[in-house]
mmCIF file of C-alpha atoms in Angstrom:
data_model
loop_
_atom_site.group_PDB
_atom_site.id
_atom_site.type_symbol
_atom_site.label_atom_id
_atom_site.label_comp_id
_atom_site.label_asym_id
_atom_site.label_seq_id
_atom_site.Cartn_x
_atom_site.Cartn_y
_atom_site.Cartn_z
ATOM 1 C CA UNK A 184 0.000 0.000 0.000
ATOM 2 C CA UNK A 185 1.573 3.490 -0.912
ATOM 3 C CA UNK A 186 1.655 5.765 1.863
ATOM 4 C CA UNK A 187 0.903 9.076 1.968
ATOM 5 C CA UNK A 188 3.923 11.745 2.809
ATOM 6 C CA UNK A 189 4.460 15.339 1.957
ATOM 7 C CA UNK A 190 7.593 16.582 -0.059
ATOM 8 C CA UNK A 191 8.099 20.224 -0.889
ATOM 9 C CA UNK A 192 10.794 21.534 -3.113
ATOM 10 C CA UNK A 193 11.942 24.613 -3.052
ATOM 11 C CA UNK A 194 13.924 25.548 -5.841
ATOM 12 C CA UNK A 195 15.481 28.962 -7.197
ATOM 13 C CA UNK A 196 15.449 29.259 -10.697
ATOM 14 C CA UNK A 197 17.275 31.551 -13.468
ATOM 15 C CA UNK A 198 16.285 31.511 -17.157
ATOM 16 C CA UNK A 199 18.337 31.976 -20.404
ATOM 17 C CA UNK A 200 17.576 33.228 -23.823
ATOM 18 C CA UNK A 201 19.916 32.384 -26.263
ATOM 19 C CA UNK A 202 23.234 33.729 -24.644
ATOM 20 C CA UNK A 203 21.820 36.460 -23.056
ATOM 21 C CA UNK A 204 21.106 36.131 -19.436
ATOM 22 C CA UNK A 205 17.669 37.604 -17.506
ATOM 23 C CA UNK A 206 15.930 37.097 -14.845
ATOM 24 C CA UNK A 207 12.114 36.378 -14.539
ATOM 25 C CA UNK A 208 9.221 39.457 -14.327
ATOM 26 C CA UNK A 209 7.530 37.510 -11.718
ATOM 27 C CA UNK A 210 8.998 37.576 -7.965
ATOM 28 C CA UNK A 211 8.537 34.417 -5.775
ATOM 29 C CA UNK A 212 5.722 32.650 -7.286
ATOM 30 C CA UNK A 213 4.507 29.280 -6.832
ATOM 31 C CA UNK A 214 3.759 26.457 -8.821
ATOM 32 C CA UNK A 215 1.741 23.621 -6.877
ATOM 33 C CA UNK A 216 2.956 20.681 -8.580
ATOM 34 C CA UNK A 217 0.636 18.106 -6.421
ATOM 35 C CA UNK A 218 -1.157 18.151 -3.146
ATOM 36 C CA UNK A 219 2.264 16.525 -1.809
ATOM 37 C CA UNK A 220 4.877 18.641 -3.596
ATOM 38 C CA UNK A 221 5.310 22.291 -3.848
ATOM 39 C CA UNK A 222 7.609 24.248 -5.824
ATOM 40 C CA UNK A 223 9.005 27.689 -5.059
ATOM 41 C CA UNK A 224 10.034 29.974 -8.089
ATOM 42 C CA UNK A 225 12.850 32.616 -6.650
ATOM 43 C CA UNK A 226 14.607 33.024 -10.083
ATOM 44 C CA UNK A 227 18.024 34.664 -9.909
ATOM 45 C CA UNK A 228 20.609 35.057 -12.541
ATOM 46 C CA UNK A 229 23.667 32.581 -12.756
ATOM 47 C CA UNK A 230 25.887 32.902 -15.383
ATOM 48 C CA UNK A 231 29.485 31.657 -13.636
ATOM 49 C CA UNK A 232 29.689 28.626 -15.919
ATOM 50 C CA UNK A 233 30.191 27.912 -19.709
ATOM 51 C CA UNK A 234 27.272 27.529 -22.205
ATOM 52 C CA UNK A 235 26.926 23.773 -23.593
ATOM 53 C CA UNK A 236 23.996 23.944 -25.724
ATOM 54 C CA UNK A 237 22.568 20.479 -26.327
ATOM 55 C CA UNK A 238 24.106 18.557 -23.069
ATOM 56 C CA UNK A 239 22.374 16.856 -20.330
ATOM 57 C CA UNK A 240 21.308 18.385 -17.342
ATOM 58 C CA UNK A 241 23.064 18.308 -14.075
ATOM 59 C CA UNK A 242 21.879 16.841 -10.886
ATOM 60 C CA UNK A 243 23.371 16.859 -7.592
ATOM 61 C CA UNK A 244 22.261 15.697 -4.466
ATOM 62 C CA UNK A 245 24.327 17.473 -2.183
ATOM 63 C CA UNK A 246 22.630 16.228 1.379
ATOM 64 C CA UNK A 247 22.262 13.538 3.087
ATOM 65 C CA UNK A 248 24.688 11.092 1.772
ATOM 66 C CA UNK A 249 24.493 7.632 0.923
ATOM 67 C CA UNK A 250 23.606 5.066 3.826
ATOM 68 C CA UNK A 251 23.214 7.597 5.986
ATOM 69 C CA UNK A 252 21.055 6.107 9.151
ATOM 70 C CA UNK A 253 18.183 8.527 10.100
ATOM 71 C CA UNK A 254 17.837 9.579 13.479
ATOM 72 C CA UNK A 255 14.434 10.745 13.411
ATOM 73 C CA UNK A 256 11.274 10.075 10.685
ATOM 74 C CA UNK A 257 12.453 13.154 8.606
ATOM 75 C CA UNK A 258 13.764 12.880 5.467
ATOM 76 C CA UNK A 259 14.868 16.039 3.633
ATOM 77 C CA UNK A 260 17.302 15.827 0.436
ATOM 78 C CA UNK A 261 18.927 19.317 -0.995
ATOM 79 C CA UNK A 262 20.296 19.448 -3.831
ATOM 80 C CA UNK A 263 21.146 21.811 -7.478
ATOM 81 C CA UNK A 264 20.565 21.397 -10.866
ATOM 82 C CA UNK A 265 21.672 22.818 -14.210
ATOM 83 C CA UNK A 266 21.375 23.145 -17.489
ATOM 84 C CA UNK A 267 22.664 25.944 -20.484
ATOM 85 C CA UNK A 268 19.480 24.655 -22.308
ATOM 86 C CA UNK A 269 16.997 25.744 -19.541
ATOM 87 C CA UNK A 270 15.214 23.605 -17.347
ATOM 88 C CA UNK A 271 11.260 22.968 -16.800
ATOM 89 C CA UNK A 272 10.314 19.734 -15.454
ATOM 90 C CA UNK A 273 11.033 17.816 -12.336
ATOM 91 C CA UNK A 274 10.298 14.508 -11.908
ATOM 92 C CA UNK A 275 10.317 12.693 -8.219
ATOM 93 C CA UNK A 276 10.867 9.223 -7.800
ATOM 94 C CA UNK A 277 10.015 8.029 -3.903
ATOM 95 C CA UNK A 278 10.982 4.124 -3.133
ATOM 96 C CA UNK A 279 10.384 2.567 0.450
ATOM 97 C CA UNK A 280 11.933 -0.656 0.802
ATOM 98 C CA UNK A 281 12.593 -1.068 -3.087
ATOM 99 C CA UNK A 282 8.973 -0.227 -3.996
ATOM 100 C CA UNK A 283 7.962 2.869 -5.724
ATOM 101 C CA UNK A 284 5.948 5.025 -3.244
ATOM 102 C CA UNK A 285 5.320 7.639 -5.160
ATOM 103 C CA UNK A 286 6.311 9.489 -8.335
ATOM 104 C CA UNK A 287 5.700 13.040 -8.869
ATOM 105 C CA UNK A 288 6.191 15.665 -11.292
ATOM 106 C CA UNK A 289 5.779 19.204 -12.433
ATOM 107 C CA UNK A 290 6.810 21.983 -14.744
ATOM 108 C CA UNK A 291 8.153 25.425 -14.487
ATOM 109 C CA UNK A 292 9.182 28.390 -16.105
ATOM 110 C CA UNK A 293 12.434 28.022 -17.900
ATOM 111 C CA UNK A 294 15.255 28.123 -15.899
ATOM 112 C CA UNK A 295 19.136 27.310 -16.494
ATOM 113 C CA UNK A 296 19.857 26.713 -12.221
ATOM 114 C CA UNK A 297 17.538 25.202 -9.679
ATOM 115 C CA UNK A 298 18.319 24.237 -6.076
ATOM 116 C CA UNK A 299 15.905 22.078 -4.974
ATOM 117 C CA UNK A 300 14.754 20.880 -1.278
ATOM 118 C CA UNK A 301 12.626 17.985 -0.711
ATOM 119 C CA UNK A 302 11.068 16.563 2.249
ATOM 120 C CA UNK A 303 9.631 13.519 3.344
ATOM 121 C CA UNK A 304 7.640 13.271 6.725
ATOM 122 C CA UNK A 305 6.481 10.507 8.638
ATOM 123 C CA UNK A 306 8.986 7.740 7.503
ATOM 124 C CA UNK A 307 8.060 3.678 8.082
ATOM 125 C CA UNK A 308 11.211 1.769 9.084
ATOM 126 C CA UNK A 309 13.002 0.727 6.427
ATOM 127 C CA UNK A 310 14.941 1.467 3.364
ATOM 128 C CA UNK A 311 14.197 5.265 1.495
ATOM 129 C CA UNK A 312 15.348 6.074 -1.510
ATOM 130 C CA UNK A 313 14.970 9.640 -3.819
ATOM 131 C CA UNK A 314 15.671 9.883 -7.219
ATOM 132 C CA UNK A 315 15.667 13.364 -8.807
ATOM 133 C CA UNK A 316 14.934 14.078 -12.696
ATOM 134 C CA UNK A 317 15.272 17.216 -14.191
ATOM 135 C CA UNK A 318 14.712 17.645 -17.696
ATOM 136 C CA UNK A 319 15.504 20.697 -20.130
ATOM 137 C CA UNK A 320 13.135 22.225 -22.820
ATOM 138 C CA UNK A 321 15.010 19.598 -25.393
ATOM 139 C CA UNK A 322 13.746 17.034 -23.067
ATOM 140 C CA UNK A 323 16.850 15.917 -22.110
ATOM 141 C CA UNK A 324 16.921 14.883 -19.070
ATOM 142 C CA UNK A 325 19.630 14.156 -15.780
ATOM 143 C CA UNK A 326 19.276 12.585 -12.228
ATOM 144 C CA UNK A 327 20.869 11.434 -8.921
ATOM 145 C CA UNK A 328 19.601 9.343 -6.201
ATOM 146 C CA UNK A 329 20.250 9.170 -2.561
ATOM 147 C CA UNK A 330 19.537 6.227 -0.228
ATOM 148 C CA UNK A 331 19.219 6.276 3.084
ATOM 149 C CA UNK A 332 17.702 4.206 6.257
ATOM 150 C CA UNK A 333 15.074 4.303 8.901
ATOM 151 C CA UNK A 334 15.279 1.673 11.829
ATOM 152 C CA UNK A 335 12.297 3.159 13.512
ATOM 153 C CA UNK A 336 12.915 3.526 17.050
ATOM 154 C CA UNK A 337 16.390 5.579 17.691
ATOM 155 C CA UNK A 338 18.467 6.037 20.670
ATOM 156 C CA UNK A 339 18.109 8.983 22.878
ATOM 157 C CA UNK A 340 20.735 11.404 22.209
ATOM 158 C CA UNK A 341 24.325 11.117 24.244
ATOM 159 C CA UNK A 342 23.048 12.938 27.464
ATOM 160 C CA UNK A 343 24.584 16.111 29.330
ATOM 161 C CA UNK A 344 28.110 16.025 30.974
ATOM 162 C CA UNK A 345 27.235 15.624 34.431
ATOM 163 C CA UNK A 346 26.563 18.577 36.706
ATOM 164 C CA UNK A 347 27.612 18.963 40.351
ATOM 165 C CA UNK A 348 30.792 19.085 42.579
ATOM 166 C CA UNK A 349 34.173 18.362 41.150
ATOM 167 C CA UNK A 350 35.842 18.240 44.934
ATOM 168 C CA UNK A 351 34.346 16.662 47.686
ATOM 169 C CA UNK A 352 34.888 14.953 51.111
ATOM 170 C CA UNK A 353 34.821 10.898 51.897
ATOM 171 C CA UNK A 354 31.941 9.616 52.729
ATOM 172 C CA UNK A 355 30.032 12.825 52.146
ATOM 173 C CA UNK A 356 26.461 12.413 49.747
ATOM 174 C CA UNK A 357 26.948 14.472 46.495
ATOM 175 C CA UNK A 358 24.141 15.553 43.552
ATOM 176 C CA UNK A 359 24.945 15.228 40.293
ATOM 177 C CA UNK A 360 22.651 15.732 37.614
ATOM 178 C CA UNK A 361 22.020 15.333 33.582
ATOM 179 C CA UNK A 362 19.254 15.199 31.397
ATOM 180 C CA UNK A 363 18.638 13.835 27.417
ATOM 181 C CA UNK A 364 16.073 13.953 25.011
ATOM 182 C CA UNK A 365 14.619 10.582 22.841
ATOM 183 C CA UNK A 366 13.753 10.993 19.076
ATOM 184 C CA UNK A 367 10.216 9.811 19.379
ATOM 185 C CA UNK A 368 9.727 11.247 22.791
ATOM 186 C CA UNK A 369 9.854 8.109 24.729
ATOM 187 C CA UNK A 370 10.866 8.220 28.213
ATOM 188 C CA UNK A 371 14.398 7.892 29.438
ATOM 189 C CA UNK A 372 16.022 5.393 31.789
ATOM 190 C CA UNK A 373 19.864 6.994 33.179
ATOM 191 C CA UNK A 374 22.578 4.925 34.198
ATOM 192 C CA UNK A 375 25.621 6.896 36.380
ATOM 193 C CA UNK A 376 28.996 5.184 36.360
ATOM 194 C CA UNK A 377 30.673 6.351 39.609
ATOM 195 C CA UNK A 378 33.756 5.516 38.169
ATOM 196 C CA UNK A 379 34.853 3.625 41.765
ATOM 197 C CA UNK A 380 33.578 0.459 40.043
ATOM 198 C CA UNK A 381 29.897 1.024 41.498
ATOM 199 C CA UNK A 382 26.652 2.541 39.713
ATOM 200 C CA UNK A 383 23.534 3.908 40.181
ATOM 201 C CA UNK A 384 21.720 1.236 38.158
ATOM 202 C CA UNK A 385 19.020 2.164 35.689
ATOM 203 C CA UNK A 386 16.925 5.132 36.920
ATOM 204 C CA UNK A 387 13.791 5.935 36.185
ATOM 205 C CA UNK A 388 11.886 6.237 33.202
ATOM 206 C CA UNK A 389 11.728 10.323 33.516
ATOM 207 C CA UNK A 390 10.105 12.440 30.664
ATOM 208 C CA UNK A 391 12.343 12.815 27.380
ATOM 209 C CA UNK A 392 14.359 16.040 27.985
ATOM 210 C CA UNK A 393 13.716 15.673 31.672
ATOM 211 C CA UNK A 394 16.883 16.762 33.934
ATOM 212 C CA UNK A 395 17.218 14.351 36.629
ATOM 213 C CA UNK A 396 19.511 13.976 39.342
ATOM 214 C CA UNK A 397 20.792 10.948 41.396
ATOM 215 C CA UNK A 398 23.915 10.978 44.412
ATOM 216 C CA UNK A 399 26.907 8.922 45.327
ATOM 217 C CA UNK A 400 29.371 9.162 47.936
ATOM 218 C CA UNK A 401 33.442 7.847 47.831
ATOM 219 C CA UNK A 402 35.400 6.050 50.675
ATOM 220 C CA UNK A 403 38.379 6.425 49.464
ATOM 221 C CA UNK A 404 40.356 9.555 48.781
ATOM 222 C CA UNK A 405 41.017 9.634 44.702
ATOM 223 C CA UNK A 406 40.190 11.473 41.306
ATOM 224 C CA UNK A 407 37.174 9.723 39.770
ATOM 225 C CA UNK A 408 35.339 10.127 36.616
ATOM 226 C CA UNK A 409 31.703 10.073 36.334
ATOM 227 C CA UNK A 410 29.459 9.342 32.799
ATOM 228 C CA UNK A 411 26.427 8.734 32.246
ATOM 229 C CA UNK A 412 24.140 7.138 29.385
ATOM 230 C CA UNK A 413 20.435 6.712 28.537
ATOM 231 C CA UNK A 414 18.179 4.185 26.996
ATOM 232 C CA UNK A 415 14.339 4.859 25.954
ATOM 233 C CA UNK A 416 11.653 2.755 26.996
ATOM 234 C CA UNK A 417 12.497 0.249 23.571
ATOM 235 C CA UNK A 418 15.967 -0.278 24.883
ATOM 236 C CA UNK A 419 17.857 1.614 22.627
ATOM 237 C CA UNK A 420 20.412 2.927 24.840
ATOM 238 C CA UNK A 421 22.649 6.144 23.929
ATOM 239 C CA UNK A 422 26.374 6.562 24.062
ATOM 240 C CA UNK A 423 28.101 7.651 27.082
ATOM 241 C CA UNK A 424 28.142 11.501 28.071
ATOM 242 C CA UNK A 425 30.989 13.555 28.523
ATOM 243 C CA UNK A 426 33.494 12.328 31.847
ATOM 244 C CA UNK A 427 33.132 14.574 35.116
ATOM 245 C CA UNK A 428 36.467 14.259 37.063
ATOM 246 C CA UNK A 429 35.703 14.637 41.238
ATOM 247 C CA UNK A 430 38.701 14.753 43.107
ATOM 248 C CA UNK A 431 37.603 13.212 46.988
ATOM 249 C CA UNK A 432 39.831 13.958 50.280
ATOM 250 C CA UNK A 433 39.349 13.727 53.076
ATOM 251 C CA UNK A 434 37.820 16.615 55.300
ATOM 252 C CA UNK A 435 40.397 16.696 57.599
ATOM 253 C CA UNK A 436 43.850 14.494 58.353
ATOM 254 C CA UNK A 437 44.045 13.744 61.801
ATOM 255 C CA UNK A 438 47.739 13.344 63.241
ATOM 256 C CA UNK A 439 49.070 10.075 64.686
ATOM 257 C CA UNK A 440 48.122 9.716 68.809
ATOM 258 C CA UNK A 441 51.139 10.358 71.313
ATOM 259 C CA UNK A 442 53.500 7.146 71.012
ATOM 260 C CA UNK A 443 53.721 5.339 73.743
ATOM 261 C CA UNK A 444 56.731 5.641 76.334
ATOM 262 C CA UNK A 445 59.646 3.545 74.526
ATOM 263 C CA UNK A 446 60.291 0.372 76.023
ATOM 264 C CA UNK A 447 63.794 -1.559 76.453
ATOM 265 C CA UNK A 448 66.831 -1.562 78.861
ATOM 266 C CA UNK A 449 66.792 1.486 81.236
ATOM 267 C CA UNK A 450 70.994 0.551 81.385
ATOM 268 C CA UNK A 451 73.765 -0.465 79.633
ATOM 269 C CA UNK A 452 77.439 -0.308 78.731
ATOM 270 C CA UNK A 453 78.779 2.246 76.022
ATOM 271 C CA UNK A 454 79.900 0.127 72.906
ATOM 272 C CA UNK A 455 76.647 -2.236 73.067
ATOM 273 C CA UNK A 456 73.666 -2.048 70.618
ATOM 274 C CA UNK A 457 70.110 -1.819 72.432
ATOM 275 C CA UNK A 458 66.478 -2.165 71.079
ATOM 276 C CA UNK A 459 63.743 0.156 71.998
ATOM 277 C CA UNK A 460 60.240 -0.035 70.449
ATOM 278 C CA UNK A 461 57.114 2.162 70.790
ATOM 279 C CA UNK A 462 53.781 1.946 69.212
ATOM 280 C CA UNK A 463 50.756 4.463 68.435
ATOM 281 C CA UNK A 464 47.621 4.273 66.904
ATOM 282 C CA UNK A 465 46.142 6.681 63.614
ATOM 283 C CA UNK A 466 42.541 8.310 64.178
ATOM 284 C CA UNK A 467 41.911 8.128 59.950
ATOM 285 C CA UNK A 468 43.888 4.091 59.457
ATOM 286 C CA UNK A 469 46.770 6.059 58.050
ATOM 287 C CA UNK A 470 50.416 4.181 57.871
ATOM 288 C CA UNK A 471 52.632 5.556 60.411
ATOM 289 C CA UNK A 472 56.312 6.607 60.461
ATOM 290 C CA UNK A 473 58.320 7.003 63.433
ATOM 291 C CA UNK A 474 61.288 9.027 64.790
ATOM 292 C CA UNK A 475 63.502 7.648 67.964
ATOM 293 C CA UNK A 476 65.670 10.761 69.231
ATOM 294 C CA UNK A 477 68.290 9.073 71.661
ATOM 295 C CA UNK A 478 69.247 12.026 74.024
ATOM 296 C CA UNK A 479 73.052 11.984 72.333
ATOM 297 C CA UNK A 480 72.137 14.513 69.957
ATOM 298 C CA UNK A 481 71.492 11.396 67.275
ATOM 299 C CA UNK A 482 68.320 10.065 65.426
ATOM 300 C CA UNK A 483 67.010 7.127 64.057
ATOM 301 C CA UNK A 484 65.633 9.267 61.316
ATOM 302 C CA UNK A 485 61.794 8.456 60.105
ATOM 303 C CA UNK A 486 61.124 4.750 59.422
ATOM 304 C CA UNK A 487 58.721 3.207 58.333
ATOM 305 C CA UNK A 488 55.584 3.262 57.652
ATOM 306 C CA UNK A 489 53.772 0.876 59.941
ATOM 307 C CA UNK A 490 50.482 0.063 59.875
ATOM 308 C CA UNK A 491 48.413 1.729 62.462
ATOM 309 C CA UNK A 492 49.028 0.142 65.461
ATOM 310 C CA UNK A 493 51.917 -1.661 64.826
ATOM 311 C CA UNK A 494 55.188 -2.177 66.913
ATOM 312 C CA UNK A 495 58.202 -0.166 65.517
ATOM 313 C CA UNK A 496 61.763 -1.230 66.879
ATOM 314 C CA UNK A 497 64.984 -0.118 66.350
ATOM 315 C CA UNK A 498 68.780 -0.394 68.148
ATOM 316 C CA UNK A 499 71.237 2.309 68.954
ATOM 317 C CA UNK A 500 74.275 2.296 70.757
ATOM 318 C CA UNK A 501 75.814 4.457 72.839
ATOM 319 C CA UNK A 502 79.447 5.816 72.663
ATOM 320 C CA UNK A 503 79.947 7.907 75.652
ATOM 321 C CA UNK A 504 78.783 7.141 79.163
ATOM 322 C CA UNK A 505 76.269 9.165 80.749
ATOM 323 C CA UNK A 506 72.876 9.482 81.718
ATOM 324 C CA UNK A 507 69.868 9.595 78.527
ATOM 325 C CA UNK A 508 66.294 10.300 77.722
ATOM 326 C CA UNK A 509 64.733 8.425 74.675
ATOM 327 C CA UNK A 510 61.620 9.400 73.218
ATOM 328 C CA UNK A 511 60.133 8.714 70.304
ATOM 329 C CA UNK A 512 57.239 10.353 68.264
ATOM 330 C CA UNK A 513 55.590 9.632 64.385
ATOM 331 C CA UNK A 514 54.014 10.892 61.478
ATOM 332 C CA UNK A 515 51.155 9.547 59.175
ATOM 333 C CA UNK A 516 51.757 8.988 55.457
ATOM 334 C CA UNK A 517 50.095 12.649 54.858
ATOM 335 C CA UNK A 518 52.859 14.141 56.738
ATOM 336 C CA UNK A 519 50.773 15.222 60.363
ATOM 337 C CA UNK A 520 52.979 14.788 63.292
ATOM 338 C CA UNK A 521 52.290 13.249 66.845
ATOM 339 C CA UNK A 522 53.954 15.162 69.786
ATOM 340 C CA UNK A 523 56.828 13.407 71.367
ATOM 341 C CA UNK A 524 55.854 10.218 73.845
ATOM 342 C CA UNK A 525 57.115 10.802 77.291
ATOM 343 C CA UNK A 526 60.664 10.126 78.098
ATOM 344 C CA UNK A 527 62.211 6.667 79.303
ATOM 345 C CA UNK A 528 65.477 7.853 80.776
ATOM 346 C CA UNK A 529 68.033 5.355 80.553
ATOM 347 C CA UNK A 530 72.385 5.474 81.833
ATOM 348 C CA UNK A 531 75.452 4.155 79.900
ATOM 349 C CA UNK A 532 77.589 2.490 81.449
ATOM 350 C CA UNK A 533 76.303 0.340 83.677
ATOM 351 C CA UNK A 534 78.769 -2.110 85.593
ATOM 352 C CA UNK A 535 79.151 -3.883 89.173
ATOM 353 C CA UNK A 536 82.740 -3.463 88.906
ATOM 354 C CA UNK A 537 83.753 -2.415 92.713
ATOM 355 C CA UNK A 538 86.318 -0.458 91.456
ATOM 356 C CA UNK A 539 84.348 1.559 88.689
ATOM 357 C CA UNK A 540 82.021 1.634 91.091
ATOM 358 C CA UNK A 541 84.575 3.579 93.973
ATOM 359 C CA UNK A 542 85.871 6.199 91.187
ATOM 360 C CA UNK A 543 82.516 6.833 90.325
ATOM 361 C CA UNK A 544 81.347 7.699 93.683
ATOM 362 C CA UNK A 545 85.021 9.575 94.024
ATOM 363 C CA UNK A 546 84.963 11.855 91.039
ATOM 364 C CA UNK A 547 81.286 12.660 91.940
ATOM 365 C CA UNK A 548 82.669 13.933 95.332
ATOM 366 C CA UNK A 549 85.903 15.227 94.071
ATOM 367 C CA UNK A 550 84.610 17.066 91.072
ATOM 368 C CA UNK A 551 87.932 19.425 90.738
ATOM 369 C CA UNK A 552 90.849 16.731 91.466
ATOM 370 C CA UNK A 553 92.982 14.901 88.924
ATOM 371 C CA UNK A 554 91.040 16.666 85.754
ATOM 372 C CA UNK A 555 93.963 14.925 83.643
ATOM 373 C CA UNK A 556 92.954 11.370 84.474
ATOM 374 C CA UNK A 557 89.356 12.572 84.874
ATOM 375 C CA UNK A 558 89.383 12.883 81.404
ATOM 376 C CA UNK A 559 91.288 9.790 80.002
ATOM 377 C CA UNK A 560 88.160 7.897 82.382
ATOM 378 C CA UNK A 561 85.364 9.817 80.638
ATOM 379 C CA UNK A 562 84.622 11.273 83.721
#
């Protein structure tokens, strides 16, 4: 069964006589070819080619192009045609799915240039083609012919980049929000990628064109990317949107607690490595790095990092005898820093020797005697 559809040309016109160029007395007038194609006459004078009396006409179809896929029921074809010899009859050959449709045709003042513009409504799925005729007043004639195709239900377009926050806080709720449109005006179903491997699921269906808005929150401090896509009520889903990059921290680093007092020998001999270890605990589950200061004007330097929680050791020894305070404190892996853990005072050397023992207790009372051998002693 041919259907019915509505084409209308419009086409601008310039005659000849001869060599002489001129343009027609009447302005804009119409010629109603048919009840489904309509012709406007705008002549104009084009003479910026050469004259070849006798040759076929021109035809160009200059849009769509070939196999183009439709995205809505719309079909319009534009085009130009020429001929030295002056054109006046068009001829319209409509085929759906290798039938002819329907053929129309239709005469005009004489004209050597026409550009043409024909439109088909209310396409069936399927495959459309248009072949154009012109003919001259020699009746010879040129064409072209476009094809193109219909599936029927199309895609909603690729919807809006998504809108809302591009910086945010862990486990803080954030909007973001897009919106498409759908070809035939079905509704929309949306689908957010989070980009941290989760997703919203398919939302909805919402109105065609529609904005609509769905939230997320991260865990875990990162740059993530967020897209989103549609699909109409049919299925036919869309391509992905344009990426929204959210950069998530967290709202604020706590430091590492106070380490606890050091723990290891409180004495010991000069020349002899000793291991002290502390521990301490991060509010936020960061890693943990830790600095032993040994009274001697030396450092362990940071070390680590430890999970939170975890035991830290590490050895030092002692070169001159005397009396020392150890403490220790830490760091987390974004750089806050504990105070220092209380002191555990310690004293190098330590010996039962009797007679250590005597010239200790005699220098201490004798502070100013012997300062020769006082200092060979280390005293």
């Amino acid at each position: 069964m041919i259907k019915k559809f509505v084409v209308s040309v419009f086409c601008m016109l310039v005659i000849i006589s001869g060599f002489s160029f001129g343009v027609l007395a009447e302005q804009n007038k119409k010629i109603i070819i048919s009840e489904n194609i309509i012709v406007d006459v705008n002549p104009i004078e084009k003479n910026d080619y050469s004259l070849n009396i006798n040759s076929n006409p021109v035809v160009n179809i200059t849009s769509p192009e070939n196999g183009t896929y439709l995205p809505t029921p719309i079909l319009e074809v534009l085009g130009y045609a020429y001929s030295p010899d002056g054109l006046n009859f068009i001829e319209i050959f409509y085929y759906w799915n290798n039938y002819l449709s329907d053929y129309e045709d239709g005469t005009f003042n004489a004209s050597n240039y026409v550009n043409f513009r024909i439109q088909i409504t209310i396409l069936q799925p399927g495959t459309h083609k248009i072949v154009v005729r012109f003919s001259d007043i020699y009746n010879h004639s040129g064409s072209d012919s476009v094809t193109v195709y219909y599936t029927g239900n199309q895609p909603p377009e690729k919807p809006d980049k998504p809108s809302g926050p591009n910086t945010g806080s862990i486990d803080v709720s954030y909007s973001y929000s897009t919106a498409s449109t759908d070809p035939e005006n079905n509704q929309i179903y949306y689908f957010f990628n989070w980009g941290d491997g989760s997703d919203s699921g398919w939302l909805g269906p919402y109105t065609s064109g529609f904005t609509i808005s769905a939230t997320h929150k991260w865990t875990i401090e990162n740059s993530y990317s967020i897209k989103v896509k549609a699909k109409d009520t049919l299925s036919a889903e869309s391509s992905w949107s344009e990426s929204l990059t959210v950069t998530i921290s967290r709202e604020e680093n706590n430091p590492p607690n106070k380490p606890a007092t050091p723990n290891g020998e409180a004495s010991g001999k000069i020349g002899v490595s000793y291991i002290y270890e502390s521990s301490t605990t991060d509010s936020d589950g960061n890693q943990i790095y830790y600095l032993f200061d040994w009274g001697d004007g030396t450092d362990s330097e940071w070390v680590g990092p430890y999970d939170s929680g975890d035991i830290c050791q590490e050895s030092h020894i002692w070169n001159t005898k005397g009396s020392y305070s150890i403490k220790v404190k830490a760091k987390d892996t974004l750089g806050a820093e504990s105070s220092w853990s209380d002191p555990l005072p310690i004293s190098m050397p330590y010996s039962y020797n009797p007679i250590l023992q005597f010239l200790d207790l005699f220098f201490q009372r004798f502070s100013n005697t012997f300062p020769v051998i006082r200092q060979l002693m280390g005293y």
